[in-house]
CSV table of C-alpha atoms in Angstrom, one decimal:
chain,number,residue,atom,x,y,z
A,15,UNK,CA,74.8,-30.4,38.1
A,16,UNK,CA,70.6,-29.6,38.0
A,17,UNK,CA,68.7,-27.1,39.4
A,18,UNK,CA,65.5,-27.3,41.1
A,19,UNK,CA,66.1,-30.3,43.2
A,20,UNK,CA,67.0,-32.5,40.2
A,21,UNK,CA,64.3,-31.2,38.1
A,22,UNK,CA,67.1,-29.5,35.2
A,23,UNK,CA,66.1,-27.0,33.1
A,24,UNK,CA,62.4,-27.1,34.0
A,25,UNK,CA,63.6,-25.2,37.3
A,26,UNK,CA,64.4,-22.0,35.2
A,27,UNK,CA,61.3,-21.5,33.4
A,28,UNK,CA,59.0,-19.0,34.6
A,29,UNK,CA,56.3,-18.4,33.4
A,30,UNK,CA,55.6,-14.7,31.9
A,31,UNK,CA,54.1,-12.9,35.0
A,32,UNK,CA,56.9,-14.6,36.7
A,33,UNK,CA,59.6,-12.9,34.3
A,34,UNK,CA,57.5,-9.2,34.6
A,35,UNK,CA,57.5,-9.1,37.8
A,36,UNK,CA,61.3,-9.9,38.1
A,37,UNK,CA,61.7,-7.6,35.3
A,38,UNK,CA,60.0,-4.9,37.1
A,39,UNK,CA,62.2,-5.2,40.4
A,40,UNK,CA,65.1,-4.9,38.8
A,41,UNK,CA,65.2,-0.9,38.6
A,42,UNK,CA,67.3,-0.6,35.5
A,43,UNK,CA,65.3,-2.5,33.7
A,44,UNK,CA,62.5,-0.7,35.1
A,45,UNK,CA,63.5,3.1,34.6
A,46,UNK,CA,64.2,1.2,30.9
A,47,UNK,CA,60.3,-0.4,29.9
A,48,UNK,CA,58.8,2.9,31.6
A,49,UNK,CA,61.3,4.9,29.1
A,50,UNK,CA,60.3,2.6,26.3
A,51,UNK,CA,56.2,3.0,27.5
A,52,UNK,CA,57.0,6.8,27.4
A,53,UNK,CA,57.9,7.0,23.9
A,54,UNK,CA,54.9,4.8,23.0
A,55,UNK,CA,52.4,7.2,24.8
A,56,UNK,CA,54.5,10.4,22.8
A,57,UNK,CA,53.7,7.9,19.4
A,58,UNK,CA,50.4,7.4,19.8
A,59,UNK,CA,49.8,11.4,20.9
A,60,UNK,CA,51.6,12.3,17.4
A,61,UNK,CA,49.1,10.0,15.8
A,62,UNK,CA,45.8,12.2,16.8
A,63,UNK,CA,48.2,15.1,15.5
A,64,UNK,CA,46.8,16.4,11.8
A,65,UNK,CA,48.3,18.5,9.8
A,66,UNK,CA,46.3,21.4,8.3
A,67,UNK,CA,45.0,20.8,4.5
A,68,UNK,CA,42.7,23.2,3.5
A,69,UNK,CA,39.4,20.9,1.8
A,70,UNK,CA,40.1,17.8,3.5
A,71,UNK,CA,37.7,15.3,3.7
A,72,UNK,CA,38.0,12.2,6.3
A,73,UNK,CA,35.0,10.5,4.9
A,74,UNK,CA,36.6,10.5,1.0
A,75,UNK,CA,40.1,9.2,2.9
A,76,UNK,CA,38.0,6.3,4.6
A,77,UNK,CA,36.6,5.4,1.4
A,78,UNK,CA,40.0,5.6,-0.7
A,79,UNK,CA,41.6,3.7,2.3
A,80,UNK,CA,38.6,0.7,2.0
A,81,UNK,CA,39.5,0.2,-1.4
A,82,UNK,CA,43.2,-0.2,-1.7
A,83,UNK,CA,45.5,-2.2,-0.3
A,84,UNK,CA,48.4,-0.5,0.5
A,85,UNK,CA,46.8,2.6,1.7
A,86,UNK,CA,45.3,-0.5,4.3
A,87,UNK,CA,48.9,-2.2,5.2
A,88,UNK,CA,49.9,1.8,5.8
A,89,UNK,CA,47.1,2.5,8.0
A,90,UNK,CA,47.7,-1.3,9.7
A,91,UNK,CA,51.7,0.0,10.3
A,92,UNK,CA,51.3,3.6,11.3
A,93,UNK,CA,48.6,3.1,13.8
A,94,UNK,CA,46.5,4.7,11.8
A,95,UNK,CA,48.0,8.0,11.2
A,96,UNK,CA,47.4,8.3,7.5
A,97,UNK,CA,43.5,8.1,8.4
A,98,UNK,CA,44.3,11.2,10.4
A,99,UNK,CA,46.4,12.9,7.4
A,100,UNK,CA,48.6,12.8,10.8
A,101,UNK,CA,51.9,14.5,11.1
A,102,UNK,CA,53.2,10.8,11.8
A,103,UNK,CA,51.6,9.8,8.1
A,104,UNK,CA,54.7,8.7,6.6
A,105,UNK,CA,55.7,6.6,9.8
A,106,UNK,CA,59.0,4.4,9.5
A,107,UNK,CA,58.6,3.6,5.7
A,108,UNK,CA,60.8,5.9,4.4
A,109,UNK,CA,63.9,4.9,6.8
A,110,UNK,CA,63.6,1.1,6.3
A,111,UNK,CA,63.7,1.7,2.3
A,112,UNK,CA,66.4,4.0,2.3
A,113,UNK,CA,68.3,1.5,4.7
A,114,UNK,CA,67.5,-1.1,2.4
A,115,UNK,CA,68.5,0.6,-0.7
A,116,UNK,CA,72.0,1.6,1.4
A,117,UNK,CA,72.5,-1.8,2.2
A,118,UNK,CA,72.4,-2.6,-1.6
A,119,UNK,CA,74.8,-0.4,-2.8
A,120,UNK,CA,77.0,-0.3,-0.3
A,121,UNK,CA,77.3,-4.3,-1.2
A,122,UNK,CA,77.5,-3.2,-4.8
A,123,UNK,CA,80.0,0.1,-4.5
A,124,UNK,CA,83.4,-1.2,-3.6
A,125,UNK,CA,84.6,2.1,-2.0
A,126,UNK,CA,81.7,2.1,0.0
A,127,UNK,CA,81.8,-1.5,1.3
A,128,UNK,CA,85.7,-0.9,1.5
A,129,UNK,CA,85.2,2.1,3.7
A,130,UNK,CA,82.8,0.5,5.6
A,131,UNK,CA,84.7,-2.7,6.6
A,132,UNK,CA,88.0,-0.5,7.1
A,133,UNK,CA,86.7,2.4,8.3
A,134,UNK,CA,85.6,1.3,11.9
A,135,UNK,CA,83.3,4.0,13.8
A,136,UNK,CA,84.1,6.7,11.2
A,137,UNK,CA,81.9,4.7,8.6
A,138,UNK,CA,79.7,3.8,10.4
A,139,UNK,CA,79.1,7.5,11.1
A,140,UNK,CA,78.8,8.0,7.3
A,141,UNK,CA,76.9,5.2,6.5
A,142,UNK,CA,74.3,6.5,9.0
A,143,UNK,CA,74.3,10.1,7.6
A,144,UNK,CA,73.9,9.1,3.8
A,145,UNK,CA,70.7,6.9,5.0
A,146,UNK,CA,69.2,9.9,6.9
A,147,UNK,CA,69.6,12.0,3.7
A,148,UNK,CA,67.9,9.4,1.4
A,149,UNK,CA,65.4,8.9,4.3
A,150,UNK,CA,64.4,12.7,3.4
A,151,UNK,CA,64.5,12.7,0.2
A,152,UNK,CA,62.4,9.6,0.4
A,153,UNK,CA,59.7,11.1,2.5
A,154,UNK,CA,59.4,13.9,0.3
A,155,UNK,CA,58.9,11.8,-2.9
A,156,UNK,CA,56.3,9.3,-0.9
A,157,UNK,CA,54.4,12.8,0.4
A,158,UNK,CA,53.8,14.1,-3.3
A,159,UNK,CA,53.0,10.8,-4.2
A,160,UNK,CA,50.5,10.1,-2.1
A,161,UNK,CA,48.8,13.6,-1.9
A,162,UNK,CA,48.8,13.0,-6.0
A,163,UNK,CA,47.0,10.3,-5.2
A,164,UNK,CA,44.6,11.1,-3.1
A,165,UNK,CA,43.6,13.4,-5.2
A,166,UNK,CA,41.4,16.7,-5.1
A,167,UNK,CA,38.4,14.2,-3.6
A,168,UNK,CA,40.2,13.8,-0.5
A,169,UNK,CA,42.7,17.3,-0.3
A,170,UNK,CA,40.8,19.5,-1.7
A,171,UNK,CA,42.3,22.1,-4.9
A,172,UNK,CA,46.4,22.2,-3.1
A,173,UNK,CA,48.1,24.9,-4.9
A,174,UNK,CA,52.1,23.6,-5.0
A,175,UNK,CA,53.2,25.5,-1.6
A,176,UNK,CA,50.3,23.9,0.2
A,177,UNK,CA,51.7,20.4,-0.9
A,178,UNK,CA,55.2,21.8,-0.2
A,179,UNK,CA,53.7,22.7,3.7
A,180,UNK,CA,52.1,19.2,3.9
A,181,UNK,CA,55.2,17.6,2.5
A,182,UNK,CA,57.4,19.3,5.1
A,183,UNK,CA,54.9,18.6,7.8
A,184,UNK,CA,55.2,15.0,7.2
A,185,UNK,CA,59.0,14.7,6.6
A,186,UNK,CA,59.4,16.2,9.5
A,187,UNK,CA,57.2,13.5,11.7
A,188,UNK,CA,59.1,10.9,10.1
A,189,UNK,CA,62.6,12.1,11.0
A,190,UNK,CA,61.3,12.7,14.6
A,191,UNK,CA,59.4,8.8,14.8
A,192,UNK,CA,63.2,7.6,13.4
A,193,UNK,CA,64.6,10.0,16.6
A,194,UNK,CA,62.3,8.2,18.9
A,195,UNK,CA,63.1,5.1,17.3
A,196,UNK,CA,66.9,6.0,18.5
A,197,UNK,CA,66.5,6.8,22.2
A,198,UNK,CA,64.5,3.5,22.5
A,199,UNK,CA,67.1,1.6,21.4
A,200,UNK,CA,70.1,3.2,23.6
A,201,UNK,CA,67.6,4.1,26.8
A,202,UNK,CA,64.8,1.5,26.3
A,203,UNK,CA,64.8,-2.7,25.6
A,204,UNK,CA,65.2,-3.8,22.0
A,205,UNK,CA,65.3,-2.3,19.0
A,206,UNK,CA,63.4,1.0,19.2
A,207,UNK,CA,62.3,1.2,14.8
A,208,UNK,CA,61.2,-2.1,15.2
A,209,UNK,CA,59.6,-1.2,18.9
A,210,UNK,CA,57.8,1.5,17.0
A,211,UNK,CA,56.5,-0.7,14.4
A,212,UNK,CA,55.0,-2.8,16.8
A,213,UNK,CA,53.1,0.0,18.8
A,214,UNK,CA,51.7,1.0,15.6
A,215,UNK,CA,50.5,-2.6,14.7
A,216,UNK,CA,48.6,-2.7,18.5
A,217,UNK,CA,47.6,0.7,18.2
A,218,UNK,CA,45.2,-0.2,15.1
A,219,UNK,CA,44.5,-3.2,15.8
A,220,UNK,CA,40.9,-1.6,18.0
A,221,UNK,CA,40.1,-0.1,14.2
């Protein structure tokens, strides 16, 4: 049986103001992409955010970023927040390596991918916890790295607790991006990492 007065399938498609403005009755999904629009609005606040380095020069940072390509796929992802030396420099990179190195050995540990097939909620829990603690050790290692990079030229003379502050600073942006990225996902549409991702793509896309 067709609908749309024979006309099939073609009688569902809407076009996409069409499925907005459905969307946007519907006041679940509503209270939902205004949630979701929220925590965009807090991202791109956190971006302007810098954290304090003594000696830091923008201009040397623009120039280091000009010439090398992954400082320019980090700046591309993180809306430019590594531009800013912002506290949201890191962005999501840490968490997706550390869940891609979890995945892998949990495929490779046989207790671990025992436990997780066995171990129903419980291991998921743990799963989850171990990836949050690689996450941080991740961002610190990634936050010496690429303040060693940068280099006096861009930083200034950092004596070791000044890198320690910075690193801190950073690590904790991170963990709070991968918090956001979690109340997306259970009070927004989608998945709220990837969501995230996203923002920061059309966030430096003007630059």
């Amino acid at each position: 049986m067709s609908l749309g007065g024979g006309l099939g399938d073609k009688g569902l498609k809407l076009s996409l103001a069409d499925t907005l403005r459905l969307a946007w009755a519907d006041s679940d999904l509503r209270s939902r992409l205004l949630f979701v629009l929220m925590i965009f609005g807090v991202y791109a606040l956190g971006i302007q955010i810098s954290v304090p380095i003594r000696g830091f020069d923008p201009n040397q940072l623009e120039n280091l970023i000009k010439d090398n390509p992954f400082f320019m796929l980090i700046t591309t992802l993180g809306g430019g927040a590594i531009k800013r030396l912002s506290v949201f420099a890191l962005g999501l990179g840490p968490y997706i390596s550390a869940s891609i190195i979890m995945q892998v050995l949990t495929m490779t540990t046989p207790a671990w991918k025992k436990e997780l097939q066995e171990g129903g909620e419980y291991a998921r829990r743990q799963q989850n916890r171990r990836t949050r603690i690689l996450t941080i050790v991740l961002c610190f290692a990634q936050a010496f790295a690429l303040l060693q990079y940068m280099g006096e030229g861009v930083t200034g003379n950092l004596t070791p607790f000044d890198k320690v502050g910075v690193a801190i600073f950073w690590t904790c942006g991170a963990m709070f991006l991968l918090w956001l990225g979690e109340q997306v996902s259970e009070r927004g549409i989608g998945n709220g990492v990837s969501l995230l991702i996203f923002a920061g793509i059309v966030i430096s896309l003007p630059g």
